[in-house]
């Protein structure tokens, strides 16, 4: 299929746009001037059920929604459009809103960028001991944009907010110097937006015998959902599958980290053929998704999704909580409700689906899982544990927060039992700002 992209500049040309009212089109324009917007013909023709718009989950997942801006910001932007403000004025107002929406959650830029021979390794993140993230410069785009994307600043004009690396020797040298690194996760954007030729420049060095510490190469991608032709009919789809085979022949695990947010995404013939091709090339497809209001906040949807994935030989991996960035207020589900949805879905599927862990928050200290609601000596509390930690010793240590049915992020939570902090609070501050605490140890 010929790829056709639609953005804020030309979305009115999308054949299905004629089914939207002028008010809906204008709202897309207004909100799409703040949040990135891009959709393609496969999403529009095969995934969105236009008879169910505006409630259709795939429509909400790809088209900017009025409520994604808080009323004050919506009114300010709408006013600019109504009064015919020029592009610069709209752009500046949009940037002001963006900067208030926590564009780099969890301190990624400040705290996760490693230093190698005195220089910041841009486009690399090393937060958890075994795994580094690689953000190829040419992979900072996607076949379509998710409205809820926590990497949304990668696709705005805000250059200073972008994370990107070139394929370079320093990355290999850093990995060689850190034998504890076993996994490289190539992410974005979507690295599979790159031509195979370009992707090879990042992957080939990782296969060299000097980097024998690397056991797994992971590719984080949404291409299966948004453009399965990448594996079927695109010019270099055959070379891409051959690259996958080469990774396997080098003796490394190839983890294809796919994101599926709704069962609809698993139902087209194209996605099923693509899944089979990727698996034939030797990759293991693991699946993850955030839990999203208006899209998948229902245990039946999750159970169906995991079951379909297992039928397709995919392995459910993570259920995430919507991160505290962008339009979190629109998509988020309270932590307690998220745990209930997870539990109910988990209880209704067989053990083969129960490889999935969650609901999990990717936040400053680590990946924090909500494990339940408990009554401990008369106090109602929320149970938590880390699945990943900035300090690996924190992982799997149970801890507790005061019950709060409205909390949507760990920063909303207070330690239970009258404690001043969580068990990791002080150590986290030391890790993030060692200078400030030096004297305390003398
Ligand atoms: C989630 C994540 C990883 C990978 O964690 P796994 O539990 O090994 O899948 C690595 N780095 C960062 C920054 C992450 O958020």
CSV table of C-alpha atoms and ligand atoms in Angstrom, one decimal:
chain,number,residue,atom,x,y,z
A,1,UNK,CA,0.0,0.0,0.0
A,2,UNK,CA,1.1,3.5,-0.8
A,3,UNK,CA,1.7,5.5,2.5
A,4,UNK,CA,-0.3,8.7,2.8
A,5,UNK,CA,0.4,10.9,5.8
A,6,UNK,CA,-2.0,13.5,7.1
A,7,UNK,CA,-1.0,16.2,9.5
A,8,UNK,CA,-2.4,19.4,10.8
A,9,UNK,CA,-1.6,21.0,7.5
A,10,UNK,CA,-3.6,18.7,5.2
A,11,UNK,CA,-5.9,16.5,7.4
A,12,UNK,CA,-9.0,18.1,5.8
A,13,UNK,CA,-8.0,16.2,2.6
A,14,UNK,CA,-8.5,12.8,4.4
A,15,UNK,CA,-11.5,11.3,2.6
A,16,UNK,CA,-13.2,10.5,6.0
A,17,UNK,CA,-12.8,14.1,7.2
A,18,UNK,CA,-16.0,15.0,5.4
A,19,UNK,CA,-17.9,13.0,8.0
A,20,UNK,CA,-16.7,15.4,10.7
A,21,UNK,CA,-18.5,18.6,11.6
A,22,UNK,CA,-16.8,22.0,11.0
A,23,UNK,CA,-16.6,22.3,14.8
A,24,UNK,CA,-14.9,19.0,15.1
A,25,UNK,CA,-12.4,19.9,12.4
A,26,UNK,CA,-11.7,23.2,14.1
A,27,UNK,CA,-11.1,21.6,17.4
A,28,UNK,CA,-8.6,19.2,15.8
A,29,UNK,CA,-6.8,22.2,14.4
A,30,UNK,CA,-6.7,24.0,17.7
A,31,UNK,CA,-5.5,21.1,19.8
A,32,UNK,CA,-3.3,19.9,17.0
A,33,UNK,CA,-1.4,23.1,17.1
A,34,UNK,CA,-0.2,22.3,20.6
A,35,UNK,CA,0.1,18.5,20.5
A,36,UNK,CA,1.7,16.7,17.6
A,37,UNK,CA,-0.8,15.2,15.1
A,38,UNK,CA,-0.2,12.7,12.3
A,39,UNK,CA,-2.3,9.9,11.0
A,40,UNK,CA,-2.0,7.8,7.9
A,41,UNK,CA,-4.3,6.0,5.4
A,42,UNK,CA,-4.0,2.6,7.1
A,43,UNK,CA,-5.1,4.0,10.5
A,44,UNK,CA,-7.9,5.9,8.9
A,45,UNK,CA,-9.1,3.1,6.5
A,46,UNK,CA,-8.5,0.0,8.6
A,47,UNK,CA,-8.4,0.8,12.3
A,48,UNK,CA,-10.9,3.7,12.9
A,49,UNK,CA,-14.5,2.8,12.8
A,50,UNK,CA,-15.9,6.1,11.5
A,51,UNK,CA,-19.5,5.1,12.3
A,52,UNK,CA,-18.5,5.2,16.0
A,53,UNK,CA,-16.6,8.6,15.8
A,54,UNK,CA,-16.2,10.6,18.1
A,55,UNK,CA,-16.3,7.7,20.6
A,56,UNK,CA,-14.2,5.3,18.5
A,57,UNK,CA,-11.1,4.4,20.5
A,58,UNK,CA,-8.7,4.5,17.5
A,59,UNK,CA,-10.1,7.9,16.6
A,60,UNK,CA,-9.4,9.2,20.1
A,61,UNK,CA,-6.0,7.5,20.1
A,62,UNK,CA,-4.9,9.4,16.9
A,63,UNK,CA,-6.9,12.6,16.5
A,64,UNK,CA,-6.4,15.5,19.0
A,65,UNK,CA,-9.4,15.8,21.3
A,66,UNK,CA,-10.8,19.1,22.6
A,67,UNK,CA,-10.6,18.0,26.2
A,68,UNK,CA,-6.9,17.3,25.9
A,69,UNK,CA,-6.4,21.0,26.6
A,70,UNK,CA,-7.6,22.3,30.0
A,71,UNK,CA,-10.5,24.8,29.4
A,72,UNK,CA,-8.3,27.8,30.0
A,73,UNK,CA,-5.7,26.8,27.4
A,74,UNK,CA,-8.4,25.7,25.0
A,75,UNK,CA,-10.1,29.1,25.2
A,76,UNK,CA,-6.8,30.9,24.7
A,77,UNK,CA,-5.9,28.9,21.6
A,78,UNK,CA,-9.4,29.1,20.2
A,79,UNK,CA,-9.4,32.8,20.6
A,80,UNK,CA,-6.1,33.1,18.6
A,81,UNK,CA,-7.7,31.1,15.7
A,82,UNK,CA,-10.9,33.1,15.8
A,83,UNK,CA,-9.1,36.4,15.7
A,84,UNK,CA,-7.0,35.2,12.8
A,85,UNK,CA,-3.7,35.5,14.7
A,86,UNK,CA,-0.6,34.8,12.7
A,87,UNK,CA,1.5,31.6,12.8
A,88,UNK,CA,4.1,33.1,15.1
A,89,UNK,CA,1.5,34.1,17.7
A,90,UNK,CA,-0.1,30.6,17.6
A,91,UNK,CA,3.3,29.0,17.7
A,92,UNK,CA,4.4,31.0,20.8
A,93,UNK,CA,1.2,30.4,22.7
A,94,UNK,CA,1.5,26.7,21.9
A,95,UNK,CA,5.0,26.6,23.2
A,96,UNK,CA,4.0,28.2,26.4
A,97,UNK,CA,1.4,25.6,27.0
A,98,UNK,CA,3.8,22.8,26.1
A,99,UNK,CA,6.4,23.9,28.5
A,100,UNK,CA,3.9,23.8,31.3
A,101,UNK,CA,3.0,20.2,30.5
A,102,UNK,CA,6.1,18.5,32.0
A,103,UNK,CA,7.7,17.7,28.6
A,104,UNK,CA,10.4,15.5,30.1
A,105,UNK,CA,8.8,13.4,32.8
A,106,UNK,CA,10.9,11.4,35.4
A,107,UNK,CA,13.9,13.7,35.0
A,108,UNK,CA,15.0,11.8,31.9
A,109,UNK,CA,17.2,14.4,30.4
A,110,UNK,CA,18.9,15.5,33.6
A,111,UNK,CA,19.4,12.2,35.3
A,112,UNK,CA,19.5,9.4,32.7
A,113,UNK,CA,22.0,10.7,30.2
A,114,UNK,CA,25.3,8.9,30.9
A,115,UNK,CA,28.7,10.6,30.8
A,116,UNK,CA,31.5,9.0,28.8
A,117,UNK,CA,35.0,10.4,28.9
A,118,UNK,CA,33.7,13.7,30.3
A,119,UNK,CA,31.0,14.2,27.7
A,120,UNK,CA,27.2,13.6,27.8
A,121,UNK,CA,26.2,10.8,25.6
A,122,UNK,CA,23.3,12.5,23.9
A,123,UNK,CA,20.5,10.3,22.7
A,124,UNK,CA,21.4,7.5,25.2
A,125,UNK,CA,19.7,6.8,28.6
A,126,UNK,CA,21.1,4.6,31.2
A,127,UNK,CA,18.8,4.4,34.2
A,128,UNK,CA,18.6,0.7,35.1
A,129,UNK,CA,21.8,-1.3,35.4
A,130,UNK,CA,21.3,-3.9,32.6
A,131,UNK,CA,19.5,-1.8,29.9
A,132,UNK,CA,20.4,1.3,27.9
A,133,UNK,CA,18.0,3.1,25.7
A,134,UNK,CA,19.2,4.4,22.3
A,135,UNK,CA,17.3,7.2,20.5
A,136,UNK,CA,18.5,7.2,16.9
A,137,UNK,CA,18.4,10.7,15.5
A,138,UNK,CA,16.6,9.4,12.3
A,139,UNK,CA,14.1,7.4,14.4
A,140,UNK,CA,12.5,10.4,16.0
A,141,UNK,CA,9.3,10.2,14.1
A,142,UNK,CA,6.4,7.8,13.8
A,143,UNK,CA,4.0,6.4,11.2
A,144,UNK,CA,1.2,8.0,13.1
A,145,UNK,CA,1.2,9.9,16.4
A,146,UNK,CA,-0.7,8.7,19.5
A,147,UNK,CA,-2.5,11.5,21.2
A,148,UNK,CA,-1.5,10.2,24.6
A,149,UNK,CA,2.2,9.8,23.7
A,150,UNK,CA,4.6,10.5,26.6
A,151,UNK,CA,7.3,11.3,24.0
A,152,UNK,CA,5.2,14.0,22.4
A,153,UNK,CA,7.9,16.7,22.7
A,154,UNK,CA,10.0,14.7,20.2
A,155,UNK,CA,7.5,15.7,17.5
A,156,UNK,CA,7.0,19.4,18.3
A,157,UNK,CA,9.2,22.2,17.0
A,158,UNK,CA,10.9,22.4,20.4
A,159,UNK,CA,14.4,21.4,19.4
A,160,UNK,CA,15.8,21.8,22.9
A,161,UNK,CA,13.3,19.2,24.2
A,162,UNK,CA,14.5,16.5,21.8
A,163,UNK,CA,16.6,13.4,22.7
A,164,UNK,CA,18.6,12.0,19.7
A,165,UNK,CA,21.9,10.3,19.0
A,166,UNK,CA,23.8,9.6,15.8
A,167,UNK,CA,25.3,6.1,15.3
A,168,UNK,CA,28.7,6.6,16.8
A,169,UNK,CA,31.7,5.0,18.3
A,170,UNK,CA,31.2,6.4,21.7
A,171,UNK,CA,28.1,4.4,22.3
A,172,UNK,CA,29.9,1.1,21.6
A,173,UNK,CA,32.9,2.2,23.7
A,174,UNK,CA,30.5,3.1,26.6
A,175,UNK,CA,28.8,-0.3,26.4
A,176,UNK,CA,32.2,-2.1,26.2
A,177,UNK,CA,33.3,-0.2,29.4
A,178,UNK,CA,30.0,-1.3,31.2
A,179,UNK,CA,29.9,-5.1,31.2
A,180,UNK,CA,26.8,-4.9,33.4
A,181,UNK,CA,24.8,-3.7,30.3
A,182,UNK,CA,23.1,-6.8,28.7
A,183,UNK,CA,20.2,-5.1,26.8
A,184,UNK,CA,20.1,-2.3,24.3
A,185,UNK,CA,16.6,-0.9,23.7
A,186,UNK,CA,16.4,1.0,20.5
A,187,UNK,CA,13.5,3.4,20.8
A,188,UNK,CA,12.2,6.8,19.6
A,189,UNK,CA,9.9,8.0,18.2
A,190,UNK,CA,9.8,4.7,16.3
A,191,UNK,CA,13.1,3.3,15.1
A,192,UNK,CA,11.3,1.4,12.4
A,193,UNK,CA,10.4,4.6,10.6
A,194,UNK,CA,14.1,4.4,9.5
A,195,UNK,CA,15.1,2.7,6.3
A,196,UNK,CA,16.7,-0.6,7.0
A,197,UNK,CA,20.0,0.8,5.8
A,198,UNK,CA,20.0,3.4,8.5
A,199,UNK,CA,18.8,1.1,11.2
A,200,UNK,CA,21.7,-1.2,10.4
A,201,UNK,CA,24.2,1.6,11.3
A,202,UNK,CA,22.9,1.4,14.8
A,203,UNK,CA,22.5,-2.3,15.1
A,204,UNK,CA,25.6,-3.8,13.3
A,205,UNK,CA,28.1,-2.3,15.8
A,206,UNK,CA,26.1,-4.0,18.6
A,207,UNK,CA,26.7,-7.4,17.0
A,208,UNK,CA,30.5,-7.1,17.1
A,209,UNK,CA,32.4,-9.6,19.2
A,210,UNK,CA,33.8,-6.8,21.4
A,211,UNK,CA,30.3,-6.2,22.7
A,212,UNK,CA,29.7,-9.8,23.9
A,213,UNK,CA,28.1,-8.4,27.1
A,214,UNK,CA,25.0,-7.5,25.0
A,215,UNK,CA,22.6,-10.4,25.1
A,216,UNK,CA,19.4,-8.8,23.9
A,217,UNK,CA,18.5,-6.2,21.3
A,218,UNK,CA,15.1,-4.7,21.8
A,219,UNK,CA,13.3,-2.6,19.3
A,220,UNK,CA,10.5,-0.5,20.7
A,221,UNK,CA,8.0,0.2,18.0
A,222,UNK,CA,4.4,1.0,17.1
A,223,UNK,CA,4.9,0.1,13.5
A,224,UNK,CA,2.9,-3.2,13.7
A,225,UNK,CA,-0.1,-1.2,14.7
A,226,UNK,CA,0.3,1.8,12.5
A,227,UNK,CA,2.0,0.5,9.3
A,228,UNK,CA,2.3,-3.3,9.1
A,229,UNK,CA,3.3,-2.9,5.4
A,230,UNK,CA,6.8,-2.1,6.8
A,231,UNK,CA,7.2,-5.9,7.1
A,232,UNK,CA,5.2,-6.8,4.0
A,233,UNK,CA,5.4,-4.6,1.0
A,234,UNK,CA,7.6,-1.6,1.8
A,235,UNK,CA,10.7,-1.4,-0.5
A,236,UNK,CA,13.1,-2.6,2.1
A,237,UNK,CA,10.8,-4.9,4.1
A,238,UNK,CA,12.8,-8.0,3.0
A,239,UNK,CA,16.1,-6.4,4.1
A,240,UNK,CA,14.6,-5.5,7.5
A,241,UNK,CA,13.6,-9.2,8.1
A,242,UNK,CA,17.1,-10.3,7.0
A,243,UNK,CA,18.5,-7.8,9.6
A,244,UNK,CA,16.4,-9.5,12.2
A,245,UNK,CA,17.7,-12.9,11.1
A,246,UNK,CA,21.3,-11.6,11.4
A,247,UNK,CA,20.7,-10.4,14.9
A,248,UNK,CA,19.5,-13.9,15.8
A,249,UNK,CA,22.4,-15.6,14.0
A,250,UNK,CA,24.8,-13.5,16.1
A,251,UNK,CA,23.4,-15.4,19.1
A,252,UNK,CA,21.5,-12.5,20.6
A,253,UNK,CA,17.9,-12.3,21.7
A,254,UNK,CA,15.8,-10.1,19.5
A,255,UNK,CA,12.9,-8.6,21.5
A,256,UNK,CA,10.4,-6.8,19.4
A,257,UNK,CA,8.6,-4.6,21.9
A,258,UNK,CA,5.3,-3.9,20.3
A,259,UNK,CA,2.6,-1.6,21.6
A,260,UNK,CA,-1.0,-2.6,21.3
A,261,UNK,CA,-3.6,-0.5,23.0
A,262,UNK,CA,-6.8,-2.0,21.8
A,263,UNK,CA,-7.9,-5.5,20.4
A,264,UNK,CA,-8.9,-3.8,17.1
A,265,UNK,CA,-5.2,-3.3,16.3
A,266,UNK,CA,-4.7,-7.1,16.3
A,267,UNK,CA,-7.5,-7.9,13.9
A,268,UNK,CA,-6.5,-6.9,10.4
A,269,UNK,CA,-5.0,-9.4,8.0
A,270,UNK,CA,-2.1,-7.2,7.5
A,271,UNK,CA,-1.1,-7.0,11.2
A,272,UNK,CA,-1.4,-10.8,11.5
A,273,UNK,CA,0.8,-11.4,8.4
A,274,UNK,CA,3.3,-9.0,9.7
A,275,UNK,CA,3.4,-10.6,13.1
A,276,UNK,CA,4.1,-14.0,11.5
A,277,UNK,CA,6.9,-12.6,9.3
A,278,UNK,CA,8.6,-11.0,12.3
A,279,UNK,CA,8.3,-14.3,14.2
A,280,UNK,CA,9.6,-16.3,11.3
A,281,UNK,CA,12.7,-14.0,11.3
A,282,UNK,CA,13.4,-15.2,14.9
A,283,UNK,CA,12.1,-12.2,16.9
A,284,UNK,CA,10.0,-12.7,20.1
A,285,UNK,CA,7.2,-10.1,20.1
A,286,UNK,CA,6.4,-8.7,23.6
A,287,UNK,CA,3.5,-6.4,24.0
A,288,UNK,CA,2.9,-3.4,26.2
A,289,UNK,CA,0.4,-0.6,26.6
A,290,UNK,CA,-0.6,2.2,28.8
A,291,UNK,CA,-4.0,2.1,30.5
A,292,UNK,CA,-6.0,5.0,29.0
A,293,UNK,CA,-9.3,6.6,29.8
A,294,UNK,CA,-11.5,6.8,26.7
A,295,UNK,CA,-9.5,4.1,24.9
A,296,UNK,CA,-9.0,0.9,27.0
A,297,UNK,CA,-10.0,1.6,30.6
A,298,UNK,CA,-12.0,-1.7,30.8
A,299,UNK,CA,-10.8,-5.1,32.1
A,300,UNK,CA,-12.6,-6.9,29.2
A,301,UNK,CA,-10.6,-5.0,26.7
A,302,UNK,CA,-7.3,-6.0,28.4
A,303,UNK,CA,-8.3,-9.6,28.8
A,304,UNK,CA,-9.3,-9.8,25.1
A,305,UNK,CA,-6.1,-8.1,24.1
A,306,UNK,CA,-3.9,-10.5,26.1
A,307,UNK,CA,-5.7,-13.5,24.8
A,308,UNK,CA,-5.5,-12.4,21.2
A,309,UNK,CA,-1.8,-11.7,21.7
A,310,UNK,CA,-1.1,-15.1,23.1
A,311,UNK,CA,-3.1,-16.7,20.2
A,312,UNK,CA,-0.7,-14.8,17.9
A,313,UNK,CA,2.3,-16.1,19.8
A,314,UNK,CA,3.0,-12.7,21.4
A,315,UNK,CA,4.0,-12.4,25.0
A,316,UNK,CA,2.2,-9.8,27.2
A,317,UNK,CA,4.8,-7.8,29.0
A,318,UNK,CA,3.8,-4.5,30.7
A,319,UNK,CA,0.6,-2.5,31.6
A,320,UNK,CA,1.6,1.1,32.2
A,321,UNK,CA,-0.1,3.9,34.0
A,322,UNK,CA,-0.4,7.1,31.8
A,323,UNK,CA,2.6,9.2,32.6
A,324,UNK,CA,2.5,12.7,34.2
A,325,UNK,CA,3.0,14.6,31.0
A,326,UNK,CA,1.0,16.2,28.2
A,327,UNK,CA,-2.8,15.6,28.4
A,328,UNK,CA,-2.5,13.3,31.4
A,329,UNK,CA,-5.7,14.8,32.9
A,330,UNK,CA,-7.6,13.5,30.0
A,331,UNK,CA,-6.2,10.0,29.7
A,332,UNK,CA,-5.3,9.1,33.2
A,333,UNK,CA,-7.1,6.5,35.4
A,334,UNK,CA,-6.6,6.7,39.2
A,335,UNK,CA,-4.1,4.2,40.6
A,336,UNK,CA,-6.6,2.2,42.6
A,337,UNK,CA,-8.9,1.9,39.6
A,338,UNK,CA,-6.0,0.9,37.4
A,339,UNK,CA,-5.1,-1.9,39.9
A,340,UNK,CA,-8.7,-3.1,39.9
A,341,UNK,CA,-8.8,-3.2,36.1
A,342,UNK,CA,-5.5,-5.1,36.0
A,343,UNK,CA,-6.7,-7.6,38.6
A,344,UNK,CA,-10.0,-8.2,37.0
A,345,UNK,CA,-8.5,-8.8,33.6
A,346,UNK,CA,-5.7,-10.9,35.1
A,347,UNK,CA,-8.1,-13.1,37.0
A,348,UNK,CA,-10.1,-13.8,33.8
A,349,UNK,CA,-7.2,-15.2,31.6
A,350,UNK,CA,-5.0,-18.3,31.8
A,351,UNK,CA,-1.5,-18.3,33.1
A,352,UNK,CA,-0.1,-17.9,29.6
A,353,UNK,CA,-1.4,-14.3,29.6
A,354,UNK,CA,-0.2,-13.6,33.1
A,355,UNK,CA,3.4,-12.8,32.0
A,356,UNK,CA,2.1,-9.2,32.0
A,357,UNK,CA,3.2,-7.0,34.9
A,358,UNK,CA,1.5,-3.9,36.0
A,359,UNK,CA,0.0,-1.5,36.5
A,360,UNK,CA,3.3,0.2,36.5
A,361,UNK,CA,4.5,3.9,36.7
A,362,UNK,CA,7.7,4.8,34.9
A,363,UNK,CA,8.9,7.5,37.3
A,364,UNK,CA,11.9,9.1,38.8
A,365,UNK,CA,12.9,6.3,41.3
A,366,UNK,CA,12.0,3.4,39.0
A,367,UNK,CA,9.1,1.5,37.7
A,368,UNK,CA,6.6,1.4,40.5
A,369,UNK,CA,3.9,-1.3,40.5
A,370,UNK,CA,0.6,-0.9,42.3
A,371,UNK,CA,0.1,-4.3,44.0
A,372,UNK,CA,-3.2,-3.8,45.8
A,373,UNK,CA,-5.3,-2.1,48.5
A,374,UNK,CA,-4.8,-3.4,52.0
A,375,UNK,CA,-6.1,-2.9,55.5
A,376,UNK,CA,-3.1,-3.0,57.8
A,377,UNK,CA,-3.9,-2.7,61.6
A,378,UNK,CA,-6.9,-0.6,60.8
A,379,UNK,CA,-5.2,1.7,58.3
A,380,UNK,CA,-6.3,1.5,54.6
A,381,UNK,CA,-3.2,1.6,52.4
A,382,UNK,CA,-2.1,1.2,48.8
A,383,UNK,CA,0.6,-1.5,48.3
A,384,UNK,CA,3.4,-0.8,46.0
A,385,UNK,CA,6.7,-2.2,44.8
A,386,UNK,CA,9.4,-1.4,42.3
A,387,UNK,CA,9.8,-3.6,39.2
A,388,UNK,CA,12.9,-1.5,38.3
A,389,UNK,CA,14.9,0.9,40.4
A,390,UNK,CA,17.6,3.5,40.0
A,391,UNK,CA,19.2,1.4,42.8
A,392,UNK,CA,18.6,-2.3,42.0
A,393,UNK,CA,18.4,-3.0,45.7
A,394,UNK,CA,15.0,-1.2,45.8
A,395,UNK,CA,13.4,-3.8,43.4
A,396,UNK,CA,10.6,-6.0,45.0
A,397,UNK,CA,10.7,-4.3,48.4
A,398,UNK,CA,7.1,-3.8,49.4
A,399,UNK,CA,6.1,-0.4,50.6
A,400,UNK,CA,2.8,1.4,51.4
A,401,UNK,CA,1.1,4.7,50.8
A,402,UNK,CA,-2.0,6.2,52.5
A,403,UNK,CA,-5.1,5.2,50.6
A,404,UNK,CA,-6.1,7.8,48.0
A,405,UNK,CA,-8.7,6.9,45.5
A,406,UNK,CA,-8.0,9.9,43.3
A,407,UNK,CA,-4.2,9.7,43.1
A,408,UNK,CA,-3.1,9.2,39.5
A,409,UNK,CA,0.7,9.3,40.0
A,410,UNK,CA,3.1,8.3,42.7
A,411,UNK,CA,3.8,12.0,43.5
A,412,UNK,CA,0.2,12.3,44.6
A,413,UNK,CA,0.8,9.6,47.3
A,414,UNK,CA,1.8,10.0,50.9
A,415,UNK,CA,3.7,7.4,52.8
A,416,UNK,CA,1.5,5.3,55.1
A,417,UNK,CA,1.8,4.9,58.8
A,418,UNK,CA,2.8,8.5,59.4
A,419,UNK,CA,6.3,7.9,57.9
A,420,UNK,CA,8.1,11.1,56.6
A,421,UNK,CA,9.2,9.5,53.3
A,422,UNK,CA,9.2,6.2,51.4
A,423,UNK,CA,12.1,3.8,52.2
A,424,UNK,CA,13.9,5.1,49.1
A,425,UNK,CA,13.2,8.9,49.4
A,426,UNK,CA,16.4,10.0,51.0
A,427,UNK,CA,18.6,7.7,49.0
A,428,UNK,CA,17.0,8.9,45.8
A,429,UNK,CA,17.8,12.5,46.7
A,430,UNK,CA,21.4,11.5,47.3
A,431,UNK,CA,21.6,9.7,43.9
A,432,UNK,CA,20.2,12.7,42.1
A,433,UNK,CA,22.1,15.4,43.9
A,434,UNK,CA,25.1,13.9,45.6
A,435,UNK,CA,26.7,17.3,46.2
A,436,UNK,CA,24.0,18.5,48.6
A,437,UNK,CA,24.4,15.5,50.9
A,438,UNK,CA,28.2,15.2,51.1
A,439,UNK,CA,28.6,16.9,54.4
A,440,UNK,CA,26.0,14.7,56.0
A,441,UNK,CA,28.4,11.7,55.7
A,442,UNK,CA,31.3,13.3,57.4
B,1,LIG,C1,11.2,0.5,31.2
B,1,LIG,C2,12.6,1.0,31.0
B,1,LIG,C3,13.6,0.1,30.7
B,1,LIG,C4,13.4,-1.3,30.5
B,1,LIG,O1,13.0,-2.0,31.6
B,1,LIG,P1,12.7,-3.5,31.6
B,1,LIG,O2,11.9,-3.8,32.9
B,1,LIG,O3,14.0,-4.3,31.5
B,1,LIG,O4,11.8,-3.8,30.4
B,1,LIG,C5,14.9,0.7,30.5
B,1,LIG,N1,15.2,2.0,30.7
B,1,LIG,C6,14.2,2.9,31.1
B,1,LIG,C7,14.5,4.3,31.3
B,1,LIG,C8,12.9,2.4,31.2
B,1,LIG,O5,11.9,3.3,31.5
